[in-house]
PDB file of C-alpha atoms in Angstrom:
ATOM      1  CA  ALA A  29      12.317  14.800  34.451  1.00  0.00           C
ATOM      2  CA  LEU A  30      16.061  14.356  34.004  1.00  0.00           C
ATOM      3  CA  GLY A  31      17.513  17.786  33.335  1.00  0.00           C
ATOM      4  CA  GLY A  32      14.183  19.513  33.849  1.00  0.00           C
ATOM      5  CA  SER A  33      15.443  21.688  36.684  1.00  0.00           C
ATOM      6  CA  VAL A  34      19.191  20.955  36.702  1.00  0.00           C
ATOM      7  CA  ASP A  35      21.760  22.196  34.185  1.00  0.00           C
ATOM      8  CA  GLY A  36      24.313  19.811  32.708  1.00  0.00           C
ATOM      9  CA  ALA A  37      22.132  16.907  31.574  1.00  0.00           C
ATOM     10  CA  LEU A  38      23.499  17.127  28.020  1.00  0.00           C
ATOM     11  CA  SER A  39      26.671  15.176  28.801  1.00  0.00           C
ATOM     12  CA  GLU A  40      28.353  11.864  28.005  1.00  0.00           C
ATOM     13  CA  TYR A  41      28.191  10.677  31.616  1.00  0.00           C
ATOM     14  CA  TYR A  42      25.563  11.360  34.246  1.00  0.00           C
ATOM     15  CA  VAL A  43      25.284  10.088  37.818  1.00  0.00           C
ATOM     16  CA  THR A  44      21.759   9.097  38.801  1.00  0.00           C
ATOM     17  CA  PRO A  45      20.119   6.839  41.416  1.00  0.00           C
ATOM     18  CA  GLU A  46      19.893   3.175  40.439  1.00  0.00           C
ATOM     19  CA  ASN A  47      16.106   3.168  40.761  1.00  0.00           C
ATOM     20  CA  SER A  48      15.910   5.888  38.093  1.00  0.00           C
ATOM     21  CA  VAL A  49      17.363   3.615  35.402  1.00  0.00           C
ATOM     22  CA  VAL A  50      15.157   1.484  33.141  1.00  0.00           C
ATOM     23  CA  ARG A  51      16.265  -1.089  30.557  1.00  0.00           C
ATOM     24  CA  ILE A  52      15.594   0.085  27.002  1.00  0.00           C
ATOM     25  CA  PRO A  53      13.337  -1.900  24.613  1.00  0.00           C
ATOM     26  CA  ASP A  54      14.960  -4.968  23.093  1.00  0.00           C
ATOM     27  CA  ALA A  55      15.216  -3.752  19.482  1.00  0.00           C
ATOM     28  CA  TYR A  56      16.059  -0.105  20.188  1.00  0.00           C
ATOM     29  CA  SER A  57      19.343   1.663  19.525  1.00  0.00           C
ATOM     30  CA  PHE A  58      20.512   4.235  22.057  1.00  0.00           C
ATOM     31  CA  VAL A  59      19.496   7.011  19.655  1.00  0.00           C
ATOM     32  CA  GLU A  60      15.975   5.581  19.425  1.00  0.00           C
ATOM     33  CA  ALA A  61      15.803   5.002  23.180  1.00  0.00           C
ATOM     34  CA  SER A  62      16.730   8.621  23.841  1.00  0.00           C
ATOM     35  CA  THR A  63      13.275   9.622  22.562  1.00  0.00           C
ATOM     36  CA  LEU A  64      11.537   7.700  25.346  1.00  0.00           C
ATOM     37  CA  PRO A  65      12.237   9.292  28.771  1.00  0.00           C
ATOM     38  CA  CYS A  66      10.587  12.638  28.095  1.00  0.00           C
ATOM     39  CA  ALA A  67       8.193  12.686  25.128  1.00  0.00           C
ATOM     40  CA  GLY A  68       7.340   8.999  24.949  1.00  0.00           C
ATOM     41  CA  LEU A  69       6.866   8.511  28.679  1.00  0.00           C
ATOM     42  CA  THR A  70       4.814  11.701  28.950  1.00  0.00           C
ATOM     43  CA  ALA A  71       2.391  10.512  26.276  1.00  0.00           C
ATOM     44  CA  TRP A  72       2.229   7.064  27.884  1.00  0.00           C
ATOM     45  CA  ALA A  73       1.490   8.511  31.324  1.00  0.00           C
ATOM     46  CA  ALA A  74      -1.184  10.835  29.945  1.00  0.00           C
ATOM     47  CA  LEU A  75      -2.995   8.123  28.008  1.00  0.00           C
ATOM     48  CA  PHE A  76      -2.536   4.828  29.810  1.00  0.00           C
ATOM     49  CA  GLU A  77      -1.440   5.515  33.377  1.00  0.00           C
ATOM     50  CA  ARG A  78      -3.494   8.589  34.260  1.00  0.00           C
ATOM     51  CA  GLY A  79      -6.058   8.660  31.465  1.00  0.00           C
ATOM     52  CA  GLY A  80      -7.161   5.014  31.451  1.00  0.00           C
ATOM     53  CA  PHE A  81      -7.186   4.863  27.648  1.00  0.00           C
ATOM     54  CA  THR A  82      -8.847   1.755  26.204  1.00  0.00           C
ATOM     55  CA  THR A  83      -9.241   0.326  22.710  1.00  0.00           C
ATOM     56  CA  GLY A  84     -11.766   2.171  20.573  1.00  0.00           C
ATOM     57  CA  GLU A  85     -11.502   5.517  22.352  1.00  0.00           C
ATOM     58  CA  SER A  86     -10.738   8.801  20.589  1.00  0.00           C
ATOM     59  CA  VAL A  87      -7.824  11.131  21.290  1.00  0.00           C
ATOM     60  CA  LEU A  88      -7.129  14.726  20.243  1.00  0.00           C
ATOM     61  CA  LEU A  89      -3.437  15.445  19.729  1.00  0.00           C
ATOM     62  CA  GLN A  90      -2.089  18.980  19.349  1.00  0.00           C
ATOM     63  CA  GLY A  91       0.727  19.556  16.896  1.00  0.00           C
ATOM     64  CA  THR A  92       3.346  17.162  15.573  1.00  0.00           C
ATOM     65  CA  GLY A  93       6.101  17.421  18.165  1.00  0.00           C
ATOM     66  CA  GLY A  94       7.524  14.554  20.178  1.00  0.00           C
ATOM     67  CA  VAL A  95       4.701  14.048  22.686  1.00  0.00           C
ATOM     68  CA  SER A  96       1.913  14.236  20.115  1.00  0.00           C
ATOM     69  CA  ILE A  97       3.590  11.958  17.569  1.00  0.00           C
ATOM     70  CA  TRP A  98       4.374   9.390  20.260  1.00  0.00           C
ATOM     71  CA  GLY A  99       0.760   9.684  21.390  1.00  0.00           C
ATOM     72  CA  LEU A 100      -0.425   9.131  17.819  1.00  0.00           C
ATOM     73  CA  GLN A 101       1.652   5.978  17.434  1.00  0.00           C
ATOM     74  CA  MET A 102       0.446   4.557  20.755  1.00  0.00           C
ATOM     75  CA  VAL A 103      -3.214   5.287  20.036  1.00  0.00           C
ATOM     76  CA  VAL A 104      -2.989   3.626  16.626  1.00  0.00           C
ATOM     77  CA  ALA A 105      -1.155   0.593  18.058  1.00  0.00           C
ATOM     78  CA  ALA A 106      -3.777   0.225  20.803  1.00  0.00           C
ATOM     79  CA  GLY A 107      -6.730   0.411  18.432  1.00  0.00           C
ATOM     80  CA  GLY A 108      -7.915   3.949  19.101  1.00  0.00           C
ATOM     81  CA  LYS A 109      -8.960   6.872  16.916  1.00  0.00           C
ATOM     82  CA  ALA A 110      -6.529   9.786  16.699  1.00  0.00           C
ATOM     83  CA  ILE A 111      -7.396  13.313  15.602  1.00  0.00           C
ATOM     84  CA  ILE A 112      -4.320  15.506  15.192  1.00  0.00           C
ATOM     85  CA  THR A 113      -3.811  19.218  14.543  1.00  0.00           C
ATOM     86  CA  SER A 114      -1.035  21.161  12.830  1.00  0.00           C
ATOM     87  CA  SER A 115      -0.524  24.379  10.890  1.00  0.00           C
ATOM     88  CA  SER A 116       1.213  22.404   8.121  1.00  0.00           C
ATOM     89  CA  ASP A 117      -0.671  20.307   5.572  1.00  0.00           C
ATOM     90  CA  GLU A 118       2.572  18.472   4.821  1.00  0.00           C
ATOM     91  CA  LYS A 119       2.920  17.425   8.456  1.00  0.00           C
ATOM     92  CA  LEU A 120      -0.747  16.432   8.580  1.00  0.00           C
ATOM     93  CA  ALA A 121      -0.190  14.183   5.557  1.00  0.00           C
ATOM     94  CA  ARG A 122       2.689  12.500   7.395  1.00  0.00           C
ATOM     95  CA  ALA A 123       0.490  12.064  10.466  1.00  0.00           C
ATOM     96  CA  LYS A 124      -2.210  10.527   8.287  1.00  0.00           C
ATOM     97  CA  ALA A 125       0.355   8.062   6.931  1.00  0.00           C
ATOM     98  CA  LEU A 126       1.154   7.066  10.528  1.00  0.00           C
ATOM     99  CA  GLY A 127      -2.490   6.180  11.125  1.00  0.00           C
ATOM    100  CA  ALA A 128      -4.270   9.370  12.194  1.00  0.00           C
ATOM    101  CA  SER A 129      -8.003   8.970  11.619  1.00  0.00           C
ATOM    102  CA  GLU A 130      -8.602  12.696  11.088  1.00  0.00           C
ATOM    103  CA  THR A 131      -6.412  15.778  10.670  1.00  0.00           C
ATOM    104  CA  ILE A 132      -7.144  19.473  11.225  1.00  0.00           C
ATOM    105  CA  ASN A 133      -5.133  22.453  10.022  1.00  0.00           C
ATOM    106  CA  TYR A 134      -5.586  24.889  12.904  1.00  0.00           C
ATOM    107  CA  LYS A 135      -4.288  27.759  10.781  1.00  0.00           C
ATOM    108  CA  THR A 136      -7.089  27.471   8.231  1.00  0.00           C
ATOM    109  CA  ASN A 137      -9.579  26.213  10.844  1.00  0.00           C
ATOM    110  CA  GLN A 138      -9.048  28.556  13.767  1.00  0.00           C
ATOM    111  CA  ASP A 139     -12.215  27.303  15.451  1.00  0.00           C
ATOM    112  CA  TRP A 140     -10.785  23.801  15.409  1.00  0.00           C
ATOM    113  CA  GLU A 141     -12.758  22.749  18.476  1.00  0.00           C
ATOM    114  CA  LYS A 142     -15.894  23.022  16.320  1.00  0.00           C
ATOM    115  CA  VAL A 143     -14.289  20.765  13.712  1.00  0.00           C
ATOM    116  CA  VAL A 144     -13.482  18.225  16.429  1.00  0.00           C
ATOM    117  CA  TRP A 145     -17.087  18.369  17.565  1.00  0.00           C
ATOM    118  CA  GLU A 146     -18.366  17.643  14.050  1.00  0.00           C
ATOM    119  CA  LEU A 147     -15.816  14.881  13.400  1.00  0.00           C
ATOM    120  CA  THR A 148     -16.966  13.068  16.545  1.00  0.00           C
ATOM    121  CA  GLY A 149     -20.674  13.271  15.806  1.00  0.00           C
ATOM    122  CA  LYS A 150     -21.032  16.177  18.253  1.00  0.00           C
ATOM    123  CA  GLU A 151     -19.886  13.988  21.132  1.00  0.00           C
ATOM    124  CA  GLY A 152     -16.299  15.162  21.608  1.00  0.00           C
ATOM    125  CA  VAL A 153     -13.149  13.137  22.150  1.00  0.00           C
ATOM    126  CA  ASP A 154     -12.446  10.817  25.061  1.00  0.00           C
ATOM    127  CA  HIS A 155      -8.957  12.212  25.646  1.00  0.00           C
ATOM    128  CA  VAL A 156      -7.068  15.425  24.902  1.00  0.00           C
ATOM    129  CA  LEU A 157      -3.277  15.691  25.092  1.00  0.00           C
ATOM    130  CA  GLU A 158      -3.107  19.410  25.870  1.00  0.00           C
ATOM    131  CA  VAL A 159       0.369  20.706  25.040  1.00  0.00           C
ATOM    132  CA  GLY A 160      -0.516  24.277  24.092  1.00  0.00           C
ATOM    133  CA  GLY A 161      -1.345  25.633  27.516  1.00  0.00           C
ATOM    134  CA  PRO A 162      -3.367  28.779  28.209  1.00  0.00           C
ATOM    135  CA  GLY A 163      -3.857  29.645  24.542  1.00  0.00           C
ATOM    136  CA  THR A 164      -5.512  26.336  23.663  1.00  0.00           C
ATOM    137  CA  LEU A 165      -6.979  25.069  26.927  1.00  0.00           C
ATOM    138  CA  GLY A 166     -10.402  26.602  26.325  1.00  0.00           C
ATOM    139  CA  LYS A 167     -10.702  24.873  22.960  1.00  0.00           C
ATOM    140  CA  SER A 168      -9.569  21.591  24.509  1.00  0.00           C
ATOM    141  CA  LEU A 169     -12.296  21.835  27.150  1.00  0.00           C
ATOM    142  CA  GLN A 170     -14.838  22.396  24.391  1.00  0.00           C
ATOM    143  CA  SER A 171     -13.475  19.384  22.491  1.00  0.00           C
ATOM    144  CA  VAL A 172     -13.575  16.809  25.286  1.00  0.00           C
ATOM    145  CA  ALA A 173     -16.540  14.465  25.608  1.00  0.00           C
ATOM    146  CA  ALA A 174     -18.757  13.928  28.631  1.00  0.00           C
ATOM    147  CA  GLY A 175     -16.762  11.877  31.109  1.00  0.00           C
ATOM    148  CA  GLY A 176     -13.596  12.529  29.112  1.00  0.00           C
ATOM    149  CA  HIS A 177     -10.055  13.349  30.186  1.00  0.00           C
ATOM    150  CA  VAL A 178      -7.815  16.334  29.454  1.00  0.00           C
ATOM    151  CA  ALA A 179      -4.117  15.733  30.137  1.00  0.00           C
ATOM    152  CA  GLN A 180      -2.493  19.118  30.797  1.00  0.00           C
ATOM    153  CA  ILE A 181       1.087  18.679  29.624  1.00  0.00           C
ATOM    154  CA  GLY A 182       2.639  21.692  27.948  1.00  0.00           C
ATOM    155  CA  VAL A 183       2.663  25.471  27.847  1.00  0.00           C
ATOM    156  CA  LEU A 184       3.720  26.220  24.277  1.00  0.00           C
ATOM    157  CA  THR A 185       1.519  29.320  24.232  1.00  0.00           C
ATOM    158  CA  GLY A 186       3.071  30.711  27.425  1.00  0.00           C
ATOM    159  CA  PHE A 187       2.828  30.587  31.210  1.00  0.00           C
ATOM    160  CA  ASP A 188       0.160  33.225  31.751  1.00  0.00           C
ATOM    161  CA  PRO A 189      -3.100  32.160  33.426  1.00  0.00           C
ATOM    162  CA  ALA A 190      -5.522  30.616  30.963  1.00  0.00           C
ATOM    163  CA  PRO A 191      -8.102  33.208  29.796  1.00  0.00           C
ATOM    164  CA  THR A 192     -10.882  30.667  30.025  1.00  0.00           C
ATOM    165  CA  SER A 193     -13.246  29.058  32.497  1.00  0.00           C
ATOM    166  CA  VAL A 194     -12.740  25.446  33.500  1.00  0.00           C
ATOM    167  CA  PHE A 195     -16.467  25.122  34.192  1.00  0.00           C
ATOM    168  CA  PRO A 196     -16.934  22.813  31.144  1.00  0.00           C
ATOM    169  CA  LEU A 197     -15.159  20.161  33.228  1.00  0.00           C
ATOM    170  CA  THR A 198     -18.077  20.330  35.634  1.00  0.00           C
ATOM    171  CA  THR A 199     -20.874  20.340  33.070  1.00  0.00           C
ATOM    172  CA  LYS A 200     -19.253  17.436  31.225  1.00  0.00           C
ATOM    173  CA  ASN A 201     -18.237  15.446  34.306  1.00  0.00           C
ATOM    174  CA  ALA A 202     -14.785  15.461  32.728  1.00  0.00           C
ATOM    175  CA  THR A 203     -11.405  15.400  34.450  1.00  0.00           C
ATOM    176  CA  MET A 204      -8.149  17.276  33.908  1.00  0.00           C
ATOM    177  CA  THR A 205      -4.832  15.868  35.062  1.00  0.00           C
ATOM    178  CA  GLY A 206      -1.446  17.544  35.249  1.00  0.00           C
ATOM    179  CA  ILE A 207       1.244  15.413  33.609  1.00  0.00           C
ATOM    180  CA  TYR A 208       4.962  15.861  34.290  1.00  0.00           C
ATOM    181  CA  VAL A 209       6.650  12.925  32.536  1.00  0.00           C
ATOM    182  CA  GLY A 210       6.237   9.765  34.680  1.00  0.00           C
ATOM    183  CA  SER A 211       7.739   7.344  37.181  1.00  0.00           C
ATOM    184  CA  SER A 212      10.156   4.472  36.589  1.00  0.00           C
ATOM    185  CA  ALA A 213       7.240   2.073  37.164  1.00  0.00           C
ATOM    186  CA  TYR A 214       5.324   3.800  34.357  1.00  0.00           C
ATOM    187  CA  PHE A 215       8.438   3.580  32.209  1.00  0.00           C
ATOM    188  CA  GLU A 216       8.823  -0.165  32.742  1.00  0.00           C
ATOM    189  CA  ARG A 217       5.224  -0.763  31.656  1.00  0.00           C
ATOM    190  CA  PHE A 218       5.796   1.519  28.665  1.00  0.00           C
ATOM    191  CA  VAL A 219       8.832  -0.535  27.613  1.00  0.00           C
ATOM    192  CA  ARG A 220       6.794  -3.745  27.840  1.00  0.00           C
ATOM    193  CA  PHE A 221       4.177  -2.134  25.578  1.00  0.00           C
ATOM    194  CA  LEU A 222       6.887  -1.213  23.065  1.00  0.00           C
ATOM    195  CA  ASN A 223       8.401  -4.695  23.111  1.00  0.00           C
ATOM    196  CA  VAL A 224       4.998  -6.130  22.195  1.00  0.00           C
ATOM    197  CA  ASN A 225       3.939  -3.508  19.644  1.00  0.00           C
ATOM    198  CA  ARG A 226       7.326  -2.824  18.046  1.00  0.00           C
ATOM    199  CA  ILE A 227       6.762   0.898  17.520  1.00  0.00           C
ATOM    200  CA  ALA A 228       9.647   2.676  15.799  1.00  0.00           C
ATOM    201  CA  PRO A 229      10.139   6.219  17.147  1.00  0.00           C
ATOM    202  CA  ILE A 230       9.826   9.064  14.648  1.00  0.00           C
ATOM    203  CA  ILE A 231      13.077  11.023  14.647  1.00  0.00           C
ATOM    204  CA  ASP A 232      13.153  14.219  12.622  1.00  0.00           C
ATOM    205  CA  ARG A 233      16.903  14.678  12.742  1.00  0.00           C
ATOM    206  CA  VAL A 234      19.986  13.583  14.687  1.00  0.00           C
ATOM    207  CA  PHE A 235      22.528  16.313  15.478  1.00  0.00           C
ATOM    208  CA  PRO A 236      26.108  15.633  16.612  1.00  0.00           C
ATOM    209  CA  PHE A 237      26.979  17.120  19.997  1.00  0.00           C
ATOM    210  CA  GLU A 238      29.048  19.821  18.309  1.00  0.00           C
ATOM    211  CA  GLU A 239      25.856  21.121  16.648  1.00  0.00           C
ATOM    212  CA  SER A 240      23.769  21.258  19.821  1.00  0.00           C
ATOM    213  CA  GLN A 241      22.873  24.908  19.308  1.00  0.00           C
ATOM    214  CA  ALA A 242      21.493  24.095  15.854  1.00  0.00           C
ATOM    215  CA  ALA A 243      19.374  21.356  17.427  1.00  0.00           C
ATOM    216  CA  TYR A 244      17.867  23.823  19.892  1.00  0.00           C
ATOM    217  CA  GLN A 245      17.221  26.329  17.115  1.00  0.00           C
ATOM    218  CA  THR A 246      15.437  23.642  15.109  1.00  0.00           C
ATOM    219  CA  MET A 247      13.230  22.886  18.092  1.00  0.00           C
ATOM    220  CA  LYS A 248      12.552  26.576  18.654  1.00  0.00           C
ATOM    221  CA  SER A 249      11.523  27.015  15.008  1.00  0.00           C
ATOM    222  CA  GLY A 250       8.858  24.319  15.283  1.00  0.00           C
ATOM    223  CA  SER A 251       9.839  22.893  11.908  1.00  0.00           C
ATOM    224  CA  HIS A 252      10.420  19.387  13.215  1.00  0.00           C
ATOM    225  CA  PHE A 253       8.122  16.367  13.004  1.00  0.00           C
ATOM    226  CA  GLY A 254       8.613  13.983  15.909  1.00  0.00           C
ATOM    227  CA  LYS A 255      11.807  14.023  17.951  1.00  0.00           C
ATOM    228  CA  ILE A 256      15.126  15.822  17.697  1.00  0.00           C
ATOM    229  CA  VAL A 257      18.158  13.926  19.022  1.00  0.00           C
ATOM    230  CA  ILE A 258      21.620  15.141  20.028  1.00  0.00           C
ATOM    231  CA  SER A 259      24.109  12.288  19.775  1.00  0.00           C
ATOM    232  CA  PHE A 260      27.637  11.682  21.051  1.00  0.00           C
ATOM    233  CA  GLU A 261      28.107   8.741  18.683  1.00  0.00           C
TER     234      GLU A 261
END
């Protein structure tokens, strides 16, 4: 991940190996394309490259940040069923407008894994994009269907060991995959998908470079829906 372990990525110019560069989708501006390398590619890798998502399958998405909203748009475009969670009814309404089949307010439904179970006819979902980490992993394992796939992506609830057993993976013959963005080959296939499906990225707000600190504070607050962009334009 560009900038994941190296300071200084937020700059006008950046030297990188040629094989790390991918052409952006035909109709995208640079601001729109900036949403792809981290959040978009992560969701793509979790669903299509590592998860083997196919039309008609169900996906549980946690929250309404960049990865989950990109995942929602991809699932809808590919003919799947998306169930998404949030603590905000307003954000859930926006997700519904983007094509979410079902929404769950995890603040008013703290046992949201039970809601997922009921919404899927007590079968569970085929895929989970797990961005919460140790605080939500147990519920994700309860939500996944037999033979399903949990993509372990984020640690929004912290880095401590998960206080849960992963034994449900065994009893359900399910799999869990660690996802850390994706390769340039993944990215090229992702761009081809976008050129065909014409998905417009959801950008919450664009900050000028001079307001970078405000952009980070907005992300920290969790008030955003979709992506936050810092622009030099």
